[in-house]
XYZ file of C-alpha atoms in Angstrom:
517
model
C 7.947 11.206 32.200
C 10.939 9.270 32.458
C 14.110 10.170 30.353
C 16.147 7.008 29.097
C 19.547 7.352 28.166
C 21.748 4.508 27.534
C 25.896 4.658 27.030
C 27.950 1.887 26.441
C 31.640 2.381 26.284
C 34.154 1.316 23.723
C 37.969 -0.318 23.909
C 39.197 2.614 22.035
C 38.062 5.509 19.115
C 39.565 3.645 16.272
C 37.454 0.416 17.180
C 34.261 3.103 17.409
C 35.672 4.459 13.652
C 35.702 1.287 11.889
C 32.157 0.299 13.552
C 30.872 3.337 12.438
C 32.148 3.099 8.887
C 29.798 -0.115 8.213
C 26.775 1.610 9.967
C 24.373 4.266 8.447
C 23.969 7.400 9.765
C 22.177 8.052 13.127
C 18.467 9.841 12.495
C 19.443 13.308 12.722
C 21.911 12.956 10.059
C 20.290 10.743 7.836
C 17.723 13.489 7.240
C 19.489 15.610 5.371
C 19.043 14.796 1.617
C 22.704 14.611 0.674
C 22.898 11.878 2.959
C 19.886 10.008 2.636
C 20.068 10.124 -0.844
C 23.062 8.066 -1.122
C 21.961 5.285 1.591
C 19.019 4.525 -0.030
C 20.636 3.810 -3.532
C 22.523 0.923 -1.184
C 21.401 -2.771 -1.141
C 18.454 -2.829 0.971
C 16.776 0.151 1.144
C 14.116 1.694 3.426
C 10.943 0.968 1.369
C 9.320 4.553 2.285
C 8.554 6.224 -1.606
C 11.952 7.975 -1.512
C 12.670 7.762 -4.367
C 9.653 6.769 -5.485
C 10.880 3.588 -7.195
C 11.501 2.311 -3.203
C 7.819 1.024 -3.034
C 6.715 -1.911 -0.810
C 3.111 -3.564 -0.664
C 0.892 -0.927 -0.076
C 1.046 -0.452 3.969
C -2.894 -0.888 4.958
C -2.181 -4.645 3.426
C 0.539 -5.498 5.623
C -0.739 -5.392 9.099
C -4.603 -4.877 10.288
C -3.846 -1.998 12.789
C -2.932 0.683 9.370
C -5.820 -0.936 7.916
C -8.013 0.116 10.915
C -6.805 3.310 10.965
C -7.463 3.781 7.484
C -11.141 2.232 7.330
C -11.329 4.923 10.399
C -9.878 8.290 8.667
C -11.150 8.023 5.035
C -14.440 6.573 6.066
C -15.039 8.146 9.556
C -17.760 7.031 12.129
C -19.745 10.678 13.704
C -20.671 9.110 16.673
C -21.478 10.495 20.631
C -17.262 9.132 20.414
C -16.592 11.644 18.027
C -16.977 14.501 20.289
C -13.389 13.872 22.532
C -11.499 13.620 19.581
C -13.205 16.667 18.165
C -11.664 18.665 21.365
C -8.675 17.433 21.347
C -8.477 18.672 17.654
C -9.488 21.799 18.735
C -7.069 22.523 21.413
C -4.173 20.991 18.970
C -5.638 23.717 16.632
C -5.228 26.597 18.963
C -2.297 26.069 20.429
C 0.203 24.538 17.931
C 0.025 27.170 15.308
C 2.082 29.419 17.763
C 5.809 30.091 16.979
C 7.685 27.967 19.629
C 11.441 28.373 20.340
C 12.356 24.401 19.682
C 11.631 21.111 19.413
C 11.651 20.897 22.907
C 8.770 23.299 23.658
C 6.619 22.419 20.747
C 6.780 18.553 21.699
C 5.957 19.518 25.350
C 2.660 21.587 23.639
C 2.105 18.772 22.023
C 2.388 16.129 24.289
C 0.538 17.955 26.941
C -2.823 18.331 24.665
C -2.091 14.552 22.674
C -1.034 12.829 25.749
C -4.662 12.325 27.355
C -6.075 10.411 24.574
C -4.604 7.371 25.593
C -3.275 7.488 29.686
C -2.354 3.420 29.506
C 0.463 4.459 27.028
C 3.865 5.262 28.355
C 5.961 8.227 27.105
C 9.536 8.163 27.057
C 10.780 11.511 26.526
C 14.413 11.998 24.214
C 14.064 8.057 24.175
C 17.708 6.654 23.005
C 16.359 3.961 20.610
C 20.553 2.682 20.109
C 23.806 3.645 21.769
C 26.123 5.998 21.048
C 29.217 4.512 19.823
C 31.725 7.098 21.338
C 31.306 10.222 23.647
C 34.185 11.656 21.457
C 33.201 14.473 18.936
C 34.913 12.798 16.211
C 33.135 10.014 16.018
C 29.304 10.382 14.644
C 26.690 8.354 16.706
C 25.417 5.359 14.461
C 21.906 5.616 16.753
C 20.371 8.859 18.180
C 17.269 9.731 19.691
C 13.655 9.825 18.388
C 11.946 12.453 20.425
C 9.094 10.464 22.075
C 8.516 6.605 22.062
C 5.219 5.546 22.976
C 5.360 2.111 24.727
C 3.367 -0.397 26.737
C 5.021 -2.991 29.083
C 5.669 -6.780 28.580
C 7.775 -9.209 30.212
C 10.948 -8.307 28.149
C 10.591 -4.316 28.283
C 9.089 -1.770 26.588
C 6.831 -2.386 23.787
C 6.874 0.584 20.761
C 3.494 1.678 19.531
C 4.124 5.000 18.391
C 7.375 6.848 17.393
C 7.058 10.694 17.213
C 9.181 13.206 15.618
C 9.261 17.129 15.828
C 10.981 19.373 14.123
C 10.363 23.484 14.426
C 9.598 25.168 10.889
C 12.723 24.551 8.265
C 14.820 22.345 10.326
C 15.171 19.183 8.787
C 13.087 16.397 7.311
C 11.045 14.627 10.087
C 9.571 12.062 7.837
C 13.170 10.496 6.820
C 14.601 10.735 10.006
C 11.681 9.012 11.816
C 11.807 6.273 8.892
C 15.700 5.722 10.376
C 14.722 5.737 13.809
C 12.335 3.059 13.129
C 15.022 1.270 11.144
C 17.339 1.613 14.275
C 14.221 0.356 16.638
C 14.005 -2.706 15.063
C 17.192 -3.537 15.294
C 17.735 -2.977 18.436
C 14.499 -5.450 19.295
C 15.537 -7.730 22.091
C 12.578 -10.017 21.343
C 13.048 -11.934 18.507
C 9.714 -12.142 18.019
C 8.973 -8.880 17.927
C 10.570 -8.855 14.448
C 9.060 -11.774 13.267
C 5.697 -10.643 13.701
C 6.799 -7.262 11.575
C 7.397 -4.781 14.493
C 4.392 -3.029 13.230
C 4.472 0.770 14.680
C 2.831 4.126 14.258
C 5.209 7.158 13.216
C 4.320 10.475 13.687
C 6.088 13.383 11.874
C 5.098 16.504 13.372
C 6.738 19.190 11.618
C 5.614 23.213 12.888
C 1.849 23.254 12.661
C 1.475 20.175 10.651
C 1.065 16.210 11.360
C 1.401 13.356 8.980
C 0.743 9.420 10.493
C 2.823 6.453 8.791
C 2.826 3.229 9.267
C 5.835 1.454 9.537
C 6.673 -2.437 9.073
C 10.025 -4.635 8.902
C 9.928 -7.551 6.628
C 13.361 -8.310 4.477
C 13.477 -4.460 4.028
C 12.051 -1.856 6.626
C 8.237 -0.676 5.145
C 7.203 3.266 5.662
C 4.244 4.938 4.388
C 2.036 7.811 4.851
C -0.859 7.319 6.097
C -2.428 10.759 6.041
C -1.633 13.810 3.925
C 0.214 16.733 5.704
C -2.405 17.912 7.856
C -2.805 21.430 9.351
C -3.252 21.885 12.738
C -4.486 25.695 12.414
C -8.112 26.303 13.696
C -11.117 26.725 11.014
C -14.418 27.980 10.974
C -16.446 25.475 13.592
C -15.683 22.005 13.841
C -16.452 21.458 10.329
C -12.796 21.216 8.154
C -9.710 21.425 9.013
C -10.483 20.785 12.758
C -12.897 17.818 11.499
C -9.983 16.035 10.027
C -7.565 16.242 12.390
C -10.438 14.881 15.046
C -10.958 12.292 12.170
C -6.706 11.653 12.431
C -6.879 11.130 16.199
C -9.856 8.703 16.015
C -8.208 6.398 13.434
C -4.722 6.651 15.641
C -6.766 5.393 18.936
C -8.585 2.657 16.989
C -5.430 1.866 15.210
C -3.298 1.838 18.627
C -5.688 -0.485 20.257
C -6.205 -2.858 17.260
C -1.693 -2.980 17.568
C -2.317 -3.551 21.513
C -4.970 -6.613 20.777
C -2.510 -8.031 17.955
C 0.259 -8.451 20.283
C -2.171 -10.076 23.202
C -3.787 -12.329 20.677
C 0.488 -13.486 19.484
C 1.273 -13.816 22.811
C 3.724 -11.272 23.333
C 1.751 -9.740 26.061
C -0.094 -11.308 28.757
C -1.993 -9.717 31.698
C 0.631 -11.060 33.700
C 3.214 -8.904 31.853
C 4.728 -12.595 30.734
C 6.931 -12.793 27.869
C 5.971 -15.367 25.281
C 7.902 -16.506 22.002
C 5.613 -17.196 19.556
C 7.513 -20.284 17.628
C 5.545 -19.670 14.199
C 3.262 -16.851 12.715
C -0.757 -17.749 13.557
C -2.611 -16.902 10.210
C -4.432 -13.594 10.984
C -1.225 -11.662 12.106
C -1.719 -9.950 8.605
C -4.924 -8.713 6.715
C -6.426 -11.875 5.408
C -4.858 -12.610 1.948
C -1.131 -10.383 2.507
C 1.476 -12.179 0.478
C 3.956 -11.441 3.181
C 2.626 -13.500 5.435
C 2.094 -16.194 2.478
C -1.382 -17.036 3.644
C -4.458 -16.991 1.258
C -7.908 -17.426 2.779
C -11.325 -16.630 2.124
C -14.399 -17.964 2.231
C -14.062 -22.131 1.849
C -11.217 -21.604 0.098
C -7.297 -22.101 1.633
C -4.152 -21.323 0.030
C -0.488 -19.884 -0.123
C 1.151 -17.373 -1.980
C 3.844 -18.499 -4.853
C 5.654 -15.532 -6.190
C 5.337 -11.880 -7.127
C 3.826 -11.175 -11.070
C 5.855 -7.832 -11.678
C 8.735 -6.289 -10.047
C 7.743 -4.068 -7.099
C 9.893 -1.200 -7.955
C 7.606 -0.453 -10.673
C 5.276 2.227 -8.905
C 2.668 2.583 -12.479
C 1.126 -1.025 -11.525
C -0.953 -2.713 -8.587
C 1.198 -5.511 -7.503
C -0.258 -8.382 -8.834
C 1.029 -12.091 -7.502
C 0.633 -15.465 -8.050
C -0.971 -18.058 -5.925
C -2.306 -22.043 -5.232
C -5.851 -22.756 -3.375
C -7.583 -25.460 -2.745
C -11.737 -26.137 -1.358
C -12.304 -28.844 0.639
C -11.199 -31.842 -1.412
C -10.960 -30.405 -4.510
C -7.782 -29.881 -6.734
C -5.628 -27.080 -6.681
C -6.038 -24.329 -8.469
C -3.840 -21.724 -9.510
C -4.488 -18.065 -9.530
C -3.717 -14.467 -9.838
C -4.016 -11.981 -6.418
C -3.955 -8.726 -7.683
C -4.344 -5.372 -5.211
C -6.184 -2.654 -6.767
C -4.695 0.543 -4.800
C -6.651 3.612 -5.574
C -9.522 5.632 -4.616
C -11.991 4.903 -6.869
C -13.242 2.695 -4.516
C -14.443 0.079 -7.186
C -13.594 -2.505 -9.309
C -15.572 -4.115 -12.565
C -16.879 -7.537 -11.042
C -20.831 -6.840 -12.693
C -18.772 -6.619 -16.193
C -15.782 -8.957 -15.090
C -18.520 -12.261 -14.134
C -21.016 -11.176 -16.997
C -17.802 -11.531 -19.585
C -16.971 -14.988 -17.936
C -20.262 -15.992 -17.926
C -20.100 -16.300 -21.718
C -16.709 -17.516 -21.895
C -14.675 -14.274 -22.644
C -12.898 -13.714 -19.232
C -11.079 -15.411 -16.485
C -12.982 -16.867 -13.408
C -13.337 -14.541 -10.940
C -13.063 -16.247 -7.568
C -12.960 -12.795 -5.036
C -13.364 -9.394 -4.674
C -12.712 -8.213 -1.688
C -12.740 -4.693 -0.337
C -10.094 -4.088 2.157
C -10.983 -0.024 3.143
C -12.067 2.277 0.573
C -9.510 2.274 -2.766
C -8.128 -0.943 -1.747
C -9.666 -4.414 -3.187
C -8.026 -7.937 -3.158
C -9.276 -9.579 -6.261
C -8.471 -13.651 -7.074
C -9.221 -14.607 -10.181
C -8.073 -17.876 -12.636
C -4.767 -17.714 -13.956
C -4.384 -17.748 -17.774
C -1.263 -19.648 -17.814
C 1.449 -17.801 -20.448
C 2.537 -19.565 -23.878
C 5.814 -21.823 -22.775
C 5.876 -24.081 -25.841
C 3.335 -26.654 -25.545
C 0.249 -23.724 -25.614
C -0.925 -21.178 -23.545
C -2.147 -17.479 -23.047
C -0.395 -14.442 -24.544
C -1.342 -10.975 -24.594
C -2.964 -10.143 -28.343
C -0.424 -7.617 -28.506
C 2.201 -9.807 -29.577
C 0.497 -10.366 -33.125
C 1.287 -6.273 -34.136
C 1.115 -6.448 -37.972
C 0.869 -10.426 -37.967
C -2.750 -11.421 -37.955
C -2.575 -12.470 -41.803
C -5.386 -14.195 -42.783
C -7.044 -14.081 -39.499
C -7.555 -10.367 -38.949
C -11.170 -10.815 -40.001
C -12.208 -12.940 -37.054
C -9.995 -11.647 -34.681
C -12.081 -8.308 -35.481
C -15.465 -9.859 -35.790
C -14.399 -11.290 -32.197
C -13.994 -8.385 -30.433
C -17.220 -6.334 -32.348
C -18.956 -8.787 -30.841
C -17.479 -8.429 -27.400
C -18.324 -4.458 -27.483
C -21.504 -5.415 -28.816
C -22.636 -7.909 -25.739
C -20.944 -4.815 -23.625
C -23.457 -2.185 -25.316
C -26.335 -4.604 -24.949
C -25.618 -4.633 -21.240
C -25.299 -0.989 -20.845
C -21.964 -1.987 -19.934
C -18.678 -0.359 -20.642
C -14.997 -1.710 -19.947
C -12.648 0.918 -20.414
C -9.378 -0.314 -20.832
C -10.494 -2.595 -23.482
C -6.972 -2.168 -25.401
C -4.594 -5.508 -26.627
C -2.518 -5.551 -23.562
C -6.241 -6.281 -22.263
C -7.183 -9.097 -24.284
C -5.426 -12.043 -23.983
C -5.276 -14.906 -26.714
C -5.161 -18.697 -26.650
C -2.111 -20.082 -28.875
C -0.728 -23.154 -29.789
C 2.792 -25.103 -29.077
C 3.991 -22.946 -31.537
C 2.871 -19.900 -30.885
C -0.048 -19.529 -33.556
C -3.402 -18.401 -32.533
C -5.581 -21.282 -31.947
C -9.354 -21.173 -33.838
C -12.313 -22.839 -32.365
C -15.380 -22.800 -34.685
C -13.988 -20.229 -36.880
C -13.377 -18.072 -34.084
C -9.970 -17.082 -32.090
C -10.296 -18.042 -28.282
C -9.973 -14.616 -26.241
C -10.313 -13.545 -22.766
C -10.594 -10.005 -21.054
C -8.402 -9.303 -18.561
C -7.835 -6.234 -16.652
C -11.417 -4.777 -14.949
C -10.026 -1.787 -12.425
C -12.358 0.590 -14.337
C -15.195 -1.445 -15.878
C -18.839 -0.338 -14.738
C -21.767 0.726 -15.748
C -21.784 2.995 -18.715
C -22.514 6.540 -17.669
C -21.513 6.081 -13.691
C -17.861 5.248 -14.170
C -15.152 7.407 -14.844
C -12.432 7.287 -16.427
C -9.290 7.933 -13.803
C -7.987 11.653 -13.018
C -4.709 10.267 -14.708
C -4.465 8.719 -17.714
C -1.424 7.041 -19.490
C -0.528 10.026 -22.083
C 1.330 7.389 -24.847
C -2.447 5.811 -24.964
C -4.594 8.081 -27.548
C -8.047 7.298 -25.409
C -11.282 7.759 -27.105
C -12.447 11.349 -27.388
C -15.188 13.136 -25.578
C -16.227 15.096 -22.675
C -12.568 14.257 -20.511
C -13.638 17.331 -18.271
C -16.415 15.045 -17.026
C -14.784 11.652 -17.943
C -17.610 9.725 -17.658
C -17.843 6.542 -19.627
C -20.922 6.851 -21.728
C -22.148 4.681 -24.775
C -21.344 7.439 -27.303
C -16.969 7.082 -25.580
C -17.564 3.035 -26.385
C -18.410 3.671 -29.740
C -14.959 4.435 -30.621
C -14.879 1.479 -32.530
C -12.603 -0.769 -34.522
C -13.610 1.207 -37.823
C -11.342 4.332 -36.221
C -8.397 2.354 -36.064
C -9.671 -0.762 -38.006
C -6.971 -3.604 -37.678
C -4.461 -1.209 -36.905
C -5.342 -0.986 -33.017
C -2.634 -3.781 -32.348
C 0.325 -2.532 -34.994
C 1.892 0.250 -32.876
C 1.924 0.718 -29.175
C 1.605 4.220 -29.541
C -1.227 4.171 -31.773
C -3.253 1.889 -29.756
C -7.103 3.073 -29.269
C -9.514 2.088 -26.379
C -12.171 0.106 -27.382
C -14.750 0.751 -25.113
């Protein structure tokens, strides 16, 4: 395997110090904590969940190759194909729970075992992804090394697939040092397109015995998530397990790998004649159908682009939720919400959702669309907010106000739990911030046959009653209805924490705010 290594020289070692001033830390230093720490409280962060607050879009949405390998590891094919990877785990199993000497020995291990899955991919071994500044000790490289690049060819070089990292036990923090060395990869891309189509990329953090897969994207800000928990490469019991998984990991990485190598033949970066093309504009499934990055919305007859985002995305408690225009055939434009449901749950309320719009109580629900299991795009109406000539607001907003019209706000939403009951049907999160309220120019709740207008918002949980649960975690400043929370399944006896437990005082203090059903 070939070993590229690539010096430049410099005029003198002060013109290397002030260039190195404005540049962050090469990889091996920006692992340690006290360093990385402090770069990524600096404008334009790596978006990798450290700190947690440093959360992009949710990485299987941003490029179809992490959402193959996803569909592939959490909901695994056992196929005749099943058996290769199943060795290959094994072997990985055996031999890299030994106590190696360094980096260098373990990677070789590694490679040697890894390596066959894929013979069209070139390995580049201590691969310098940027120059070194200055050979003089003083002077701290501003690139480094990632320990093995995984490329294919194209007209203008070497294209990255996979970036690998290995550390022996206690050394250092693979997983933020590969997230620089990705950082530094992209900018050294020579292709401009290359960036414009996201520079999407496999990491792999091998640290002693254990691999963890990321996926890696550069918008504005450079994208890094996990993939896969921290798995152990230590043998088990048969090929059931621990050994299972890993074969499961290696599948998903092949399927992912090739689904990267078709991407960049369908763009036109690579050609069978190893031709290098620049792609003048981004063709619409470069991203998974309905990404806001790529500010594309399709499905079905519908066609549309993305507006803005709903909520700010360093708040990691909520699903990013974003606003959006589409349009069918000749029709007008309509506006509507695109909201990503990220968990495992693998579900979302649309039986409950369409049955409450069916009888006016809930916005129109356009799509639900399951991406891999725990992530679903769902497009449903907007509910446009109160901005002084009438609108939606949240029926929080009226704590301690409702006056004279507490009665039929309350006979309102008895009869939404009772239609729910009837239907065997529970909700979940039926709370104010949940129920949304039509109001005039000025604010005041509008009446329509003696009745306030309201709409149900908010379906991640809703279900059947008795086959949903509620989630594993629960907001603790929301008192949620008692019962069986061992078992936290939703049952008609949990819905029947009614309005006469709080009575009118569900909406007067956040803290005191009771689920409804």
């Amino acid at each position: 395997m070939p070993i590229v290594r690539i010096v430049p020289y410099v005029d003198s070692q002060l013109e290397a110090l002030v260039e190195q001033a404005n540049v962050k830390p090469a990889p091996s230093f920006f692992a340690d904590y006290k360093v990385w720490r402090v770069w990524q409280e600096k404008p334009d962060p790596i978006l990798c969940l450290r700190p947690a607050r440093h959360k992009g879009l949710p990485i299987p949405l941003m490029h179809p190759a992490f959402c193959t390998f996803t569909c592939h590891f959490y909901e695994p094919l056992l196929d005749e194909d099943i058996t290769k990877y199943l060795l290959t785990s094994e072997q990985l199993c055996r031999v890299m729970p030994s106590a190696f000497d360094s980096e260098k020995a373990r990677r070789q291990a590694f490679e040697a075992i890894f390596g066959s899955l894929d013979m069209k991919l070139q390995s580049h071994v201590e691969f310098y992804i940027s120059p070194k500044v200055s050979q003089v000790s003083a002077v701290v490289e501003s690139g480094g090394t990632t320990d093995v690049v995984k490329t294919i060819n194209y007209g203008g070089g070497h294209l990255a697939l996979i970036l690998e990292e290995f550390k022996v036990e206690s050394t250092g923090d693979a997983y933020m040092r590969i997230c620089r060395s990705y950082e530094v990869l992209c900018g050294d891309a020579k292709n401009e397109s290359l960036l414009k189509f996201g520079n999407p990329t496999f990491l792999l953090c091998i640290l002693g015995p254990y691999l963890m897969v990321c996926g890696a994207v550069k918008r504005k800000n450079v994208h890094v998530e996990p993939l896969t928990p921290l798995l152990p490469m230590f043998p088990g019991f048969g090929t059931e397990g621990r050994v299972m998984q890993l074969a499961h990991c290696l599948r998903a990485l092949k399927e992912g790998t090739d689904k990267l190598r078709e991407f960049w033949q369908d763009v036109g970066i690579i050609k069978d004649a190893n031709e290098m093309v620049t792609a003048d504009s981004l063709p619409e499934p470069y991203l998974v159908s309905g990404c806001p990055d790529n500010g594309l919305l399709r499905f079905d007859d519908w066609r549309g682009t993305f507006e803005s985002r709903m909520r700010d995305r360093n708040d990691s408690n909520k699903h990013p939720n974003f606003l959006a225009k589409i349009r069918k055939g000749d029709e007008c434009e309509k506006q509507v919400v695109v909201k990503f449901v990220y968990n495992y749950s693998g579900t979302y309320g649309t039986a409950v959702h369409e049955y409450l719009h069916s009888i006016g109580l809930a916005p129109a629900l356009y799509l639900v669309k399951p991406l891999h299991r725990g992530l679903v795009m769902v497009v449903m109406e907007y509910l446009r907010p109160e901005d002084g000539t009438g609108g939606w607001v949240e029926l929080d907003k009226f704590e301690g106000s409702l006056n004279t019209k507490e009665h039929v706000v309350r006979e309102k939403l008895e009869m939404i739990i009772k239609r729910l009951q009837k239907q065997k049907m529970v909700h979940a999160d039926l709370r104010p911030t949940n129920i949304m309220i039509k109001v005039d120019g000025k604010g005041d709740m509008m009446i329509d046959e003696n009745e306030p207008i309201l709409s149900v918002v908010d379906f991640d949980w809703a279900g059947r009653a008795g086959e949903v649960c509620y989630q594993p975690l629960l907001n603790p400043n929301v008192p949620w209805p008692t019962g069986p929370k061992h078992i936290r399944r939703l049952v008609r006896m949990m819905i029947e924490c009614s309005l006469t437990t709080g009575g009118v005082h569900l909406w007067r203090s956040r803290r005191q705010n009771r689920a409804i059903s």
